[in-house]
Structure formats: C-alpha cells, structure tokens
PDB file of C-alpha atoms and ligand atoms in Angstrom:
ATOM      1  CA  MET A   1      17.994   0.806  -4.735  1.00 87.00           C
ATOM      2  CA  ASN A   2      15.640  -1.591  -6.488  1.00 94.00           C
ATOM      3  CA  ARG A   3      14.912  -0.499 -10.097  1.00 97.00           C
ATOM      4  CA  LEU A   4      12.159  -1.653 -12.417  1.00 97.00           C
ATOM      5  CA  ALA A   5      11.539  -0.647 -16.045  1.00 97.00           C
ATOM      6  CA  LEU A   6       7.795  -0.309 -16.662  1.00 97.00           C
ATOM      7  CA  ARG A   7       6.922   1.099 -20.083  1.00 97.00           C
ATOM      8  CA  GLY A   8       3.489   2.043 -21.400  1.00 98.00           C
ATOM      9  CA  THR A   9       0.573   2.945 -19.141  1.00 98.00           C
ATOM     10  CA  VAL A  10       1.207   2.087 -15.494  1.00 98.00           C
ATOM     11  CA  TRP A  11      -1.482   2.480 -12.837  1.00 98.00           C
ATOM     12  CA  VAL A  12      -0.664   2.672  -9.126  1.00 98.00           C
ATOM     13  CA  ALA A  13      -3.082   2.323  -6.200  1.00 98.00           C
ATOM     14  CA  SER A  14      -2.683   1.726  -2.479  1.00 98.00           C
ATOM     15  CA  ASP A  15      -4.461   1.698   0.876  1.00 98.00           C
ATOM     16  CA  ILE A  16      -7.524  -0.238  -0.194  1.00 98.00           C
ATOM     17  CA  HIS A  17      -7.493  -1.983   3.195  1.00 98.00           C
ATOM     18  CA  LEU A  18      -9.478  -4.997   2.005  1.00 98.00           C
ATOM     19  CA  GLY A  19     -11.069  -6.998   4.799  1.00 98.00           C
ATOM     20  CA  GLU A  20     -14.331  -8.556   5.942  1.00 97.00           C
ATOM     21  CA  ALA A  21     -15.832  -5.201   6.986  1.00 97.00           C
ATOM     22  CA  VAL A  22     -15.590  -3.380   3.650  1.00 97.00           C
ATOM     23  CA  PRO A  23     -17.714  -5.200   1.029  1.00 98.00           C
ATOM     24  CA  GLU A  24     -18.632  -2.022  -0.859  1.00 97.00           C
ATOM     25  CA  THR A  25     -15.013  -0.868  -0.994  1.00 97.00           C
ATOM     26  CA  ALA A  26     -14.111  -4.292  -2.363  1.00 98.00           C
ATOM     27  CA  ARG A  27     -16.867  -4.086  -4.986  1.00 98.00           C
ATOM     28  CA  VAL A  28     -15.690  -0.682  -6.220  1.00 97.00           C
ATOM     29  CA  PHE A  29     -12.083  -1.848  -6.153  1.00 98.00           C
ATOM     30  CA  TYR A  30     -12.959  -4.885  -8.289  1.00 98.00           C
ATOM     31  CA  GLY A  31     -14.521  -2.456 -10.787  1.00 97.00           C
ATOM     32  CA  PHE A  32     -11.208  -0.607 -10.783  1.00 97.00           C
ATOM     33  CA  LEU A  33      -9.289  -3.865 -11.358  1.00 98.00           C
ATOM     34  CA  ASP A  34     -11.534  -4.656 -14.334  1.00 98.00           C
ATOM     35  CA  ARG A  35     -10.838  -1.191 -15.741  1.00 97.00           C
ATOM     36  CA  ALA A  36      -7.086  -1.561 -15.126  1.00 98.00           C
ATOM     37  CA  ARG A  37      -7.093  -4.894 -16.970  1.00 98.00           C
ATOM     38  CA  ARG A  38      -8.586  -3.082 -19.993  1.00 98.00           C
ATOM     39  CA  GLN A  39      -6.798   0.261 -19.877  1.00 98.00           C
ATOM     40  CA  ALA A  40      -3.392  -0.208 -18.214  1.00 98.00           C
ATOM     41  CA  ASP A  41      -0.278  -2.099 -19.286  1.00 98.00           C
ATOM     42  CA  ALA A  42       0.737  -2.812 -15.680  1.00 98.00           C
ATOM     43  CA  LEU A  43      -0.708  -2.279 -12.202  1.00 98.00           C
ATOM     44  CA  ILE A  44       1.189  -1.676  -8.968  1.00 99.00           C
ATOM     45  CA  LEU A  45      -0.633  -2.059  -5.638  1.00 99.00           C
ATOM     46  CA  CYS A  46       1.632  -0.075  -3.348  1.00 98.00           C
ATOM     47  CA  GLY A  47       0.888  -1.295   0.171  1.00 98.00           C
ATOM     48  CA  ASP A  48      -2.036  -1.759   2.531  1.00 98.00           C
ATOM     49  CA  LEU A  49      -3.969  -3.676  -0.096  1.00 98.00           C
ATOM     50  CA  PHE A  50      -5.195  -5.637   2.926  1.00 98.00           C
ATOM     51  CA  ASP A  51      -6.314  -4.225   6.282  1.00 98.00           C
ATOM     52  CA  ALA A  52      -4.057  -6.672   8.092  1.00 97.00           C
ATOM     53  CA  TRP A  53      -2.039  -9.598   6.726  1.00 98.00           C
ATOM     54  CA  ILE A  54      -0.936 -12.361   9.128  1.00 97.00           C
ATOM     55  CA  GLY A  55       0.767 -14.715   6.683  1.00 97.00           C
ATOM     56  CA  ASP A  56       0.139 -16.265   3.281  1.00 98.00           C
ATOM     57  CA  ASP A  57      -0.844 -19.654   4.704  1.00 96.00           C
ATOM     58  CA  HIS A  58      -4.221 -18.473   6.025  1.00 86.00           C
ATOM     59  CA  ALA A  59      -5.069 -17.074   2.645  1.00 86.00           C
ATOM     60  CA  LEU A  60      -4.015 -20.025   0.607  1.00 90.00           C
ATOM     61  CA  ARG A  61      -5.268 -22.841   2.821  1.00 91.00           C
ATOM     62  CA  GLU A  62      -8.861 -21.871   3.607  1.00 88.00           C
ATOM     63  CA  PRO A  63      -9.582 -18.227   2.797  1.00 95.00           C
ATOM     64  CA  PRO A  64     -12.793 -16.693   4.167  1.00 95.00           C
ATOM     65  CA  ALA A  65     -15.306 -15.708   1.463  1.00 97.00           C
ATOM     66  CA  TRP A  66     -14.228 -12.057   1.277  1.00 98.00           C
ATOM     67  CA  LEU A  67     -10.576 -13.083   0.817  1.00 97.00           C
ATOM     68  CA  ALA A  68     -11.368 -15.792  -1.717  1.00 97.00           C
ATOM     69  CA  ALA A  69     -13.152 -13.154  -3.815  1.00 98.00           C
ATOM     70  CA  ALA A  70     -10.194 -10.783  -3.517  1.00 98.00           C
ATOM     71  CA  LEU A  71      -7.778 -13.531  -4.564  1.00 98.00           C
ATOM     72  CA  ARG A  72      -9.973 -14.357  -7.561  1.00 98.00           C
ATOM     73  CA  GLU A  73     -10.054 -10.737  -8.738  1.00 98.00           C
ATOM     74  CA  LEU A  74      -6.333 -10.196  -8.136  1.00 98.00           C
ATOM     75  CA  GLY A  75      -5.495 -13.455  -9.910  1.00 98.00           C
ATOM     76  CA  ALA A  76      -7.639 -12.466 -12.925  1.00 98.00           C
ATOM     77  CA  THR A  77      -5.811  -9.139 -13.042  1.00 99.00           C
ATOM     78  CA  ALA A  78      -2.375 -10.771 -12.851  1.00 98.00           C
ATOM     79  CA  ARG A  79      -3.355 -13.043 -15.747  1.00 98.00           C
ATOM     80  CA  ALA A  80      -4.305 -10.021 -17.869  1.00 98.00           C
ATOM     81  CA  ILE A  81      -1.511  -7.550 -17.061  1.00 98.00           C
ATOM     82  CA  PRO A  82       1.658  -7.557 -14.914  1.00 98.00           C
ATOM     83  CA  LEU A  83       0.517  -7.060 -11.298  1.00 98.00           C
ATOM     84  CA  TRP A  84       3.082  -5.865  -8.756  1.00 98.00           C
ATOM     85  CA  LEU A  85       2.449  -6.027  -5.003  1.00 98.00           C
ATOM     86  CA  ALA A  86       4.421  -3.755  -2.676  1.00 98.00           C
ATOM     87  CA  ARG A  87       4.020  -4.080   1.075  1.00 98.00           C
ATOM     88  CA  GLY A  88       2.559  -1.550   3.514  1.00 98.00           C
ATOM     89  CA  ASN A  89       2.512  -1.277   7.279  1.00 98.00           C
ATOM     90  CA  ARG A  90      -0.564  -3.515   7.444  1.00 98.00           C
ATOM     91  CA  ASP A  91       0.431  -6.166   4.902  1.00 98.00           C
ATOM     92  CA  PHE A  92       4.221  -6.289   5.136  1.00 98.00           C
ATOM     93  CA  LEU A  93       3.898 -10.040   5.735  1.00 98.00           C
ATOM     94  CA  MET A  94       2.644 -10.697   2.192  1.00 98.00           C
ATOM     95  CA  GLY A  95       5.088 -13.176   0.705  1.00 98.00           C
ATOM     96  CA  ARG A  96       6.162 -15.153  -2.340  1.00 98.00           C
ATOM     97  CA  ALA A  97       3.568 -17.858  -1.751  1.00 98.00           C
ATOM     98  CA  LEU A  98       0.758 -15.332  -2.144  1.00 98.00           C
ATOM     99  CA  ALA A  99       2.378 -13.650  -5.141  1.00 98.00           C
ATOM    100  CA  ASP A 100       2.996 -16.994  -6.851  1.00 97.00           C
ATOM    101  CA  ALA A 101      -0.559 -18.176  -6.142  1.00 97.00           C
ATOM    102  CA  LEU A 102      -1.885 -15.008  -7.799  1.00 98.00           C
ATOM    103  CA  GLY A 103       0.645 -14.948 -10.643  1.00 98.00           C
ATOM    104  CA  ALA A 104       1.666 -11.527  -9.306  1.00 98.00           C
ATOM    105  CA  ARG A 105       5.139 -10.215  -8.505  1.00 98.00           C
ATOM    106  CA  LEU A 106       6.409  -8.779  -5.226  1.00 98.00           C
ATOM    107  CA  LEU A 107       7.879  -5.305  -5.550  1.00 98.00           C
ATOM    108  CA  ASP A 108      10.496  -4.576  -2.907  1.00 97.00           C
ATOM    109  CA  ALA A 109       9.758  -0.887  -2.270  1.00 96.00           C
ATOM    110  CA  PRO A 110      11.088   1.743  -2.114  1.00 98.00           C
ATOM    111  CA  ALA A 111      11.926   1.211  -5.781  1.00 98.00           C
ATOM    112  CA  VAL A 112      12.750   3.397  -8.764  1.00 98.00           C
ATOM    113  CA  LEU A 113      10.395   2.844 -11.671  1.00 98.00           C
ATOM    114  CA  ASP A 114      11.839   3.707 -15.084  1.00 98.00           C
ATOM    115  CA  THR A 115       8.625   4.792 -16.817  1.00 98.00           C
ATOM    116  CA  ASP A 116       7.598   6.661 -19.981  1.00 98.00           C
ATOM    117  CA  ALA A 117       7.201   9.695 -17.690  1.00 98.00           C
ATOM    118  CA  GLY A 118      10.782   9.354 -16.457  1.00 98.00           C
ATOM    119  CA  PRO A 119      12.204   7.858 -13.237  1.00 98.00           C
ATOM    120  CA  VAL A 120       9.752   7.701 -10.334  1.00 98.00           C
ATOM    121  CA  LEU A 121      10.535   6.752  -6.738  1.00 98.00           C
ATOM    122  CA  LEU A 122       7.741   4.556  -5.391  1.00 98.00           C
ATOM    123  CA  ALA A 123       7.219   3.751  -1.719  1.00 98.00           C
ATOM    124  CA  HIS A 124       4.348   2.929   0.606  1.00 98.00           C
ATOM    125  CA  GLY A 125       5.200   6.097   2.555  1.00 98.00           C
ATOM    126  CA  ASP A 126       5.248   4.981   6.188  1.00 98.00           C
ATOM    127  CA  GLU A 127       9.038   4.993   6.094  1.00 98.00           C
ATOM    128  CA  PHE A 128       8.965   8.778   5.601  1.00 98.00           C
ATOM    129  CA  CYS A 129       6.906   9.400   8.776  1.00 98.00           C
ATOM    130  CA  THR A 130      10.136   9.807  10.718  1.00 98.00           C
ATOM    131  CA  ASP A 131       8.704  12.213  13.324  1.00 98.00           C
ATOM    132  CA  ASP A 132       6.497   9.356  14.544  1.00 98.00           C
ATOM    133  CA  LEU A 133       9.170   7.788  16.729  1.00 98.00           C
ATOM    134  CA  ALA A 134       6.821   5.255  18.328  1.00 97.00           C
ATOM    135  CA  TYR A 135       5.778   4.012  14.924  1.00 98.00           C
ATOM    136  CA  GLN A 136       9.348   3.838  13.606  1.00 98.00           C
ATOM    137  CA  ARG A 137      10.317   1.805  16.694  1.00 98.00           C
ATOM    138  CA  PHE A 138       7.359  -0.519  16.099  1.00 98.00           C
ATOM    139  CA  ARG A 139       8.309  -0.765  12.424  1.00 98.00           C
ATOM    140  CA  ARG A 140      11.905  -1.754  13.187  1.00 98.00           C
ATOM    141  CA  ILE A 141      10.636  -4.542  15.460  1.00 98.00           C
ATOM    142  CA  VAL A 142       8.030  -6.050  13.132  1.00 98.00           C
ATOM    143  CA  ARG A 143      10.335  -5.821  10.106  1.00 98.00           C
ATOM    144  CA  THR A 144      12.990  -7.893  11.924  1.00 98.00           C
ATOM    145  CA  PRO A 145      13.258 -11.188  10.015  1.00 98.00           C
ATOM    146  CA  TRP A 146      13.580 -13.491  13.024  1.00 98.00           C
ATOM    147  CA  ILE A 147      10.606 -11.827  14.726  1.00 98.00           C
ATOM    148  CA  GLN A 148       8.546 -12.332  11.595  1.00 98.00           C
ATOM    149  CA  HIS A 149       9.712 -15.960  11.459  1.00 98.00           C
ATOM    150  CA  VAL A 150       8.579 -16.548  15.054  1.00 98.00           C
ATOM    151  CA  PHE A 151       5.250 -14.810  14.421  1.00 98.00           C
ATOM    152  CA  LEU A 152       4.524 -16.804  11.259  1.00 98.00           C
ATOM    153  CA  ALA A 153       5.227 -20.047  13.123  1.00 98.00           C
ATOM    154  CA  LEU A 154       2.469 -19.270  15.633  1.00 98.00           C
ATOM    155  CA  PRO A 155      -0.991 -20.854  15.262  1.00 97.00           C
ATOM    156  CA  LEU A 156      -3.337 -18.822  13.083  1.00 95.00           C
ATOM    157  CA  GLY A 157      -5.607 -17.988  16.019  1.00 95.00           C
ATOM    158  CA  VAL A 158      -2.727 -16.570  18.015  1.00 97.00           C
ATOM    159  CA  ARG A 159      -1.606 -14.488  15.039  1.00 97.00           C
ATOM    160  CA  ARG A 160      -5.124 -13.182  14.608  1.00 96.00           C
ATOM    161  CA  ALA A 161      -5.225 -12.158  18.282  1.00 98.00           C
ATOM    162  CA  ILE A 162      -1.870 -10.395  18.093  1.00 98.00           C
ATOM    163  CA  ALA A 163      -2.876  -8.548  14.932  1.00 98.00           C
ATOM    164  CA  ALA A 164      -6.183  -7.504  16.494  1.00 98.00           C
ATOM    165  CA  ARG A 165      -4.369  -6.229  19.536  1.00 98.00           C
ATOM    166  CA  ALA A 166      -1.831  -4.367  17.413  1.00 98.00           C
ATOM    167  CA  ARG A 167      -4.678  -2.772  15.459  1.00 98.00           C
ATOM    168  CA  ALA A 168      -6.435  -1.719  18.653  1.00 98.00           C
ATOM    169  CA  ARG A 169      -3.242  -0.316  20.114  1.00 98.00           C
ATOM    170  CA  SER A 170      -2.613   1.553  16.901  1.00 97.00           C
ATOM    171  CA  ARG A 171      -6.080   3.094  16.824  1.00 97.00           C
ATOM    172  CA  GLN A 172      -5.584   4.148  20.429  1.00 97.00           C
ATOM    173  CA  ALA A 173      -2.094   5.534  19.781  1.00 97.00           C
ATOM    174  CA  ARG A 174      -3.258   7.551  16.781  1.00 96.00           C
ATOM    175  CA  ARG A 175      -5.811   9.343  18.931  1.00 96.00           C
ATOM    176  CA  ASN A 176      -2.934  10.840  20.908  1.00 95.00           C
ATOM    177  CA  LYS A 177      -0.760  11.789  17.929  1.00 96.00           C
ATOM    178  CA  SER A 178      -0.769  15.065  16.035  1.00 95.00           C
ATOM    179  CA  MET A 179      -1.673  14.977  12.358  1.00 95.00           C
ATOM    180  CA  ALA A 180       1.753  16.496  11.687  1.00 93.00           C
ATOM    181  CA  ILE A 181       3.785  13.584  13.017  1.00 94.00           C
ATOM    182  CA  MET A 182       1.600  11.123  11.098  1.00 96.00           C
ATOM    183  CA  ASP A 183       2.565  12.794   7.822  1.00 97.00           C
ATOM    184  CA  VAL A 184       5.806  12.415   5.912  1.00 98.00           C
ATOM    185  CA  ASN A 185       8.814  14.400   7.076  1.00 98.00           C
ATOM    186  CA  PRO A 186       9.924  16.732   4.250  1.00 98.00           C
ATOM    187  CA  ALA A 187      13.620  16.161   4.962  1.00 98.00           C
ATOM    188  CA  ALA A 188      13.118  12.377   4.841  1.00 98.00           C
ATOM    189  CA  VAL A 189      11.350  12.748   1.485  1.00 98.00           C
ATOM    190  CA  ALA A 190      14.099  14.982   0.084  1.00 98.00           C
ATOM    191  CA  GLN A 191      16.798  12.596   1.296  1.00 98.00           C
ATOM    192  CA  ALA A 192      15.035   9.625  -0.340  1.00 98.00           C
ATOM    193  CA  LEU A 193      14.643  11.491  -3.644  1.00 98.00           C
ATOM    194  CA  ARG A 194      18.306  12.520  -3.633  1.00 98.00           C
ATOM    195  CA  ALA A 195      19.476   8.966  -2.828  1.00 98.00           C
ATOM    196  CA  ALA A 196      17.285   7.597  -5.636  1.00 98.00           C
ATOM    197  CA  GLY A 197      18.324  10.296  -8.131  1.00 97.00           C
ATOM    198  CA  CYS A 198      14.639  11.095  -8.754  1.00 98.00           C
ATOM    199  CA  ASP A 199      12.581  14.283  -8.819  1.00 98.00           C
ATOM    200  CA  THR A 200       9.286  12.434  -8.502  1.00 98.00           C
ATOM    201  CA  LEU A 201       7.915  10.436  -5.571  1.00 98.00           C
ATOM    202  CA  ILE A 202       4.665   8.454  -5.436  1.00 99.00           C
ATOM    203  CA  HIS A 203       3.511   7.118  -2.076  1.00 98.00           C
ATOM    204  CA  GLY A 204       0.405   6.282  -0.081  1.00 98.00           C
ATOM    205  CA  HIS A 205      -0.095   5.536   3.618  1.00 98.00           C
ATOM    206  CA  THR A 206      -1.012   9.037   4.842  1.00 98.00           C
ATOM    207  CA  HIS A 207      -4.499   8.978   3.252  1.00 97.00           C
ATOM    208  CA  ARG A 208      -3.943  12.613   2.191  1.00 97.00           C
ATOM    209  CA  PRO A 209      -4.194  12.487  -1.626  1.00 97.00           C
ATOM    210  CA  ALA A 210      -2.519  15.460  -3.284  1.00 98.00           C
ATOM    211  CA  VAL A 211       0.174  16.544  -5.724  1.00 98.00           C
ATOM    212  CA  HIS A 212       2.853  18.572  -3.947  1.00 98.00           C
ATOM    213  CA  ALA A 213       5.356  20.742  -5.831  1.00 98.00           C
ATOM    214  CA  LEU A 214       8.729  20.591  -4.072  1.00 98.00           C
ATOM    215  CA  ASP A 215      11.993  22.443  -4.411  1.00 98.00           C
ATOM    216  CA  LEU A 216      14.695  19.779  -4.365  1.00 98.00           C
ATOM    217  CA  ASP A 217      18.078  21.581  -4.215  1.00 98.00           C
ATOM    218  CA  GLY A 218      16.785  24.201  -6.669  1.00 98.00           C
ATOM    219  CA  ARG A 219      15.122  21.653  -8.963  1.00 97.00           C
ATOM    220  CA  ALA A 220      11.365  21.341  -9.346  1.00 98.00           C
ATOM    221  CA  ALA A 221      10.204  18.030  -7.875  1.00 98.00           C
ATOM    222  CA  ARG A 222       6.796  16.462  -7.258  1.00 98.00           C
ATOM    223  CA  ARG A 223       5.344  14.299  -4.508  1.00 98.00           C
ATOM    224  CA  TYR A 224       2.149  12.432  -5.459  1.00 98.00           C
ATOM    225  CA  VAL A 225       0.093  11.008  -2.590  1.00 98.00           C
ATOM    226  CA  LEU A 226      -2.316   8.177  -3.328  1.00 98.00           C
ATOM    227  CA  PRO A 227      -5.808   8.178  -1.793  1.00 98.00           C
ATOM    228  CA  ASP A 228      -7.076   5.479   0.523  1.00 97.00           C
ATOM    229  CA  TRP A 229     -10.251   3.639  -0.400  1.00 97.00           C
ATOM    230  CA  GLU A 230     -13.369   3.731   1.766  1.00 96.00           C
ATOM    231  CA  PHE A 231     -16.848   3.143   0.343  1.00 96.00           C
ATOM    232  CA  ASP A 232     -18.449   1.483   3.356  1.00 96.00           C
ATOM    233  CA  HIS A 233     -18.329   3.694   6.404  1.00 92.00           C
ATOM    234  CA  ASP A 234     -17.124   7.232   6.150  1.00 72.00           C
ATOM    235  CA  ALA A 235     -18.691   9.946   4.036  1.00 77.00           C
ATOM    236  CA  PRO A 236     -17.744  11.090   1.483  1.00 89.00           C
ATOM    237  CA  PRO A 237     -16.720   7.834  -0.225  1.00 94.00           C
ATOM    238  CA  ARG A 238     -13.138   7.939  -1.488  1.00 95.00           C
ATOM    239  CA  GLY A 239     -10.745   6.050  -3.710  1.00 97.00           C
ATOM    240  CA  GLY A 240      -8.483   6.631  -6.695  1.00 97.00           C
ATOM    241  CA  TRP A 241      -5.201   5.866  -8.324  1.00 98.00           C
ATOM    242  CA  ILE A 242      -2.252   7.367 -10.265  1.00 98.00           C
ATOM    243  CA  GLU A 243      -1.747   6.965 -13.998  1.00 98.00           C
ATOM    244  CA  ILE A 244       1.777   7.114 -15.435  1.00 98.00           C
ATOM    245  CA  ASP A 245       2.390   7.269 -19.193  1.00 98.00           C
ATOM    246  CA  ALA A 246       4.248   9.244 -21.883  1.00 98.00           C
ATOM    247  CA  ALA A 247       1.868  12.178 -21.321  1.00 98.00           C
ATOM    248  CA  GLY A 248       2.936  12.422 -17.675  1.00 98.00           C
ATOM    249  CA  ILE A 249       1.605  11.507 -14.238  1.00 98.00           C
ATOM    250  CA  ARG A 250      -2.015  12.054 -13.180  1.00 98.00           C
ATOM    251  CA  LEU A 251      -3.729  11.583  -9.821  1.00 98.00           C
ATOM    252  CA  VAL A 252      -7.260  10.266 -10.404  1.00 97.00           C
ATOM    253  CA  THR A 253      -9.526  10.546  -7.383  1.00 93.00           C
ATOM    254  CA  ASP A 254     -12.571   9.186  -9.186  1.00 68.00           C
ATOM    255  CA  GLN A 255     -15.143   8.095  -6.649  1.00 58.00           C
ATOM    256  CA  SER A 256     -16.539   5.309  -8.761  1.00 58.00           C
ATOM    257  CA  PRO A 257     -13.836   3.888 -11.001  1.00 55.00           C
ATOM    258  CA  ALA A 258     -16.278   1.691 -12.912  1.00 55.00           C
ATOM    259  CA  ASP A 259     -16.626   2.903 -16.520  1.00 53.00           C
TER     260      ASP A 259
HETATM  261  O1  LP5 B 301      -2.126   1.180  10.854  1.00 63.38           O
HETATM  262  P1  LP5 B 301      -2.742   2.482  11.273  1.00 63.38           P
HETATM  263  O2  LP5 B 301      -3.279   3.246  10.129  1.00 63.38           O
HETATM  264  O3  LP5 B 301      -3.685   2.355  12.439  1.00 63.38           O
HETATM  265  O4  LP5 B 301      -1.530   3.374  11.876  1.00 63.38           O
HETATM  266  C1  LP5 B 301      -0.255   3.288  11.325  1.00 63.38           C
HETATM  267  C2  LP5 B 301       0.730   2.900  12.423  1.00 63.38           C
HETATM  268  N1  LP5 B 301       0.322   1.651  13.060  1.00 63.38           N
HETATM  269  C3  LP5 B 301       0.708   0.487  12.549  1.00 63.38           C
HETATM  270  C4  LP5 B 301       0.275  -0.744  13.344  1.00 63.38           C
HETATM  271  C5  LP5 B 301      -0.671  -1.598  12.484  1.00 63.38           C
HETATM  272  O5  LP5 B 301      -1.953  -0.967  12.415  1.00 63.38           O
HETATM  273  C6  LP5 B 301      -0.805  -2.960  13.154  1.00 63.38           C
HETATM  274  C7  LP5 B 301      -1.456  -3.968  12.201  1.00 63.38           C
HETATM  275  C8  LP5 B 301      -0.438  -4.976  11.745  1.00 63.38           C
HETATM  276  C9  LP5 B 301      -1.077  -6.307  11.319  1.00 63.38           C
HETATM  277  C10 LP5 B 301      -0.006  -7.328  10.894  1.00 63.38           C
HETATM  278  C11 LP5 B 301       0.464  -8.291  12.028  1.00 63.38           C
HETATM  279  C12 LP5 B 301       1.265  -7.633  13.061  1.00 63.38           C
HETATM  280  C13 LP5 B 301       2.237  -8.576  13.865  1.00 63.38           C
HETATM  281  C14 LP5 B 301       3.558  -8.769  13.127  1.00 63.38           C
HETATM  282  C15 LP5 B 301       4.635  -9.305  14.019  1.00 63.38           C
HETATM  283  C16 LP5 B 301       5.893  -9.603  13.219  1.00 63.38           C
HETATM  284  O6  LP5 B 301       1.314   0.372  11.499  1.00 63.38           O
HETATM  285  C17 LP5 B 301       0.755   3.987  13.483  1.00 63.38           C
HETATM  286  C18 LP5 B 301       1.129   5.316  12.853  1.00 63.38           C
HETATM  287  C19 LP5 B 301       0.126   5.615  11.737  1.00 63.38           C
HETATM  288  O7  LP5 B 301       0.119   4.548  10.780  1.00 63.38           O
HETATM  289  C20 LP5 B 301       0.426   6.907  10.992  1.00 63.38           C
HETATM  290  O8  LP5 B 301       1.623   6.772  10.276  1.00 63.38           O
HETATM  291  O9  LP5 B 301       1.112   6.342  13.849  1.00 63.38           O
HETATM  292  O10 LP5 B 301       1.812   3.617  14.412  1.00 63.38           O
HETATM  293  C21 LP5 B 301       1.402   3.232  15.633  1.00 63.38           C
HETATM  294  O11 LP5 B 301       0.280   3.434  16.075  1.00 63.38           O
HETATM  295  C22 LP5 B 301       2.450   2.504  16.438  1.00 63.38           C
HETATM  296  C23 LP5 B 301       2.209   2.778  17.931  1.00 63.38           C
HETATM  297  O12 LP5 B 301       2.544   4.123  18.148  1.00 63.38           O
HETATM  298  C24 LP5 B 301       3.074   1.888  18.817  1.00 63.38           C
HETATM  299  C25 LP5 B 301       2.910   0.384  18.610  1.00 63.38           C
HETATM  300  C26 LP5 B 301       1.487  -0.103  18.791  1.00 63.38           C
HETATM  301  C27 LP5 B 301       1.372  -1.604  18.457  1.00 63.38           C
HETATM  302  C28 LP5 B 301       1.838  -2.511  19.623  1.00 63.38           C
HETATM  303  C29 LP5 B 301       1.812  -3.997  19.240  1.00 63.38           C
HETATM  304  C30 LP5 B 301       1.202  -4.873  20.303  1.00 63.38           C
HETATM  305  C31 LP5 B 301       1.231  -6.348  19.901  1.00 63.38           C
HETATM  306  C32 LP5 B 301       0.652  -7.238  21.009  1.00 63.38           C
HETATM  307  C33 LP5 B 301       1.484  -8.503  21.203  1.00 63.38           C
HETATM  308  C34 LP5 B 301       0.871  -9.407  22.254  1.00 63.38           C
HETATM  309 MN1   MN B 302      -0.299   2.420   5.432  1.00 63.38          MN
END
C-alpha cells in the first residue's frame, strides 16, 4: 500500500468535474484554490478533477480556453503548496506529463496518508462500489495498461468520440441502477481499512457527502465522503472539501469557499 507522510494542514477535494460546461463551478473552485494556497500546507485533489480526461497530450499541446485556465490555476497552486493529483473514474488517464507540466505530483491511490490526525486511507471511492458489477467490469477493462496504450495512440478526435460515447452510455446505465449499488459496499470498505491498518477512510465519487461512524471489528472507525462540485446547473449549488490537521478531520461543505 502506497504511504505518504503529510504533516501540517492538508486539504482534500474531489469530484469537481471541470469541463467546458461548468464555468461557474470552475470560478468557485479557483476561489477555493486561492484559499488553499493561503491556508493549507498541502492539497490533494482525489479524483474526477476533470469531467473526462482523454490523455495529457490534448491538454499540453493546445488546450481549449477553459482547460488553459484550469491549468493556470492548478499550476499556481502547485507553485505555492504541494499539490497531489489522484485519479478518478473520469480522469484515470491523467499522467506524469500533466503532473510535471503543473509542478504537481501524482498520488497513486488508494494510499495511506500519515497526517497530524493519524493514518488516513485515501481513495477516489469507485473501487468500493463492488455491487456495481457492470461498472467493475468496465473499470477492469479501461484500467488495463495495453488498452490504455492503444486508446492514447488514437487520434484526439477518435478519443473524444469514444469518451463521449462512454459518458452517454454511463448516463444511460445509471438510470437503470439502484442508488444502493452505486454506493460503496460496507464490506469492501471494511476490508480496505483492515488491509491498510487504518480506522479512517476519506473518499469521493458517490457525491453523497457525509461523515459515517463505523464499527470496524469492535473499533470506532470513520468514513468521510467528499462532496461533488456543481455551481452551474443543479440547485442547490454544492461543493466542499476536507481539512486534516492536529485538531482532527473536518468536512467543510461551504457553498462558496471564497473568503
Ligand atoms: O461516470 P459516471 O458518474 O456517469 O458513472 C460512474 C460509472 N461510469 C463510468 C464511465 C465514465 O463516465 C466514462 C467516462 C470516461 C472518460 C475517459 C475515457 C474513456 C476511454 C478509456 C479507454 C482506455 O465511470 C458508472 C457507475 C457510476 O459511476 C456509479 O458508481 O455506475 O458505471 C457505468 O455506468 C458503467 C456501465 O455500467 C457499463 C459501461 C458503459 C461504458 C461503455 C463504454 C463504451 C465505449 C465505446 C467504444 C466505441
Ligand atoms: Mn467518480
């Protein structure tokens, strides 16, 4: 299991789903990044930072305006504080080239963070949705290195079309799935905590922000779920992050993270 010592104040956010269609979400998120640069000692973006990621080359060669702005803000953050990028089910193709261009670091999650609040298991969370067999099958396929290699060798336009089709198929598939199977499986969570030797898990993906008290083999444990960010379409607007420091772990679901 990947381990990372992160002392001081660590902020974690996920599921911002940056893309062309969410300018207001991006604006609020950049306000959050500015605040993190001033108030945190490190920032971890724990998956689904982008709504869909089809390879670093499209970002670094000629990014569209929305992406160029995102890269500017992320780069400014990485120059101010350590910025860690973990991958989600939408942006698992983020790679070293992007991280290096930003001055950020890739975090291979799940990972155990050794923090001032103790050891914390950090994951995007999709890996714990084990009742969603169709998704887990899809995940195994798209996480296969040679399949990723073939995909990344395709022309950008073809990759865009495949991603758009995968997004459409996913929206369609979700309509026929119960909310229960699109949440984490408690046994999968417990197994991950045991394997990591942690009593605390932080994850995103489910878009169901909460702090859950768990009983892990008679020990008190906690599962923190990060909110997704949406300030453009749905009401009420939503966003937030988790703060980790010597005083403990806090879920902040502030709707407007600007000071
Ligand atoms: O993402 P979201 O929130 O809609 O739902 C997720 C699960 N879906 C996914 C799929 C992504 O949205 C697809 C976007 C990926 C963009 C990157 C490029 C992709 C190509 C890479 C190739 C190496 O993650 C959804 C879960 C839900 O979370 C809740 O946990 O249920 O899972 C699914 O919907 C999976 C479907 O059940 C089955 C597979 C549908 C996709 C089929 C791909 C078709 C590709 C066409 C090729 C010509
Ligand atoms: Mn996700």
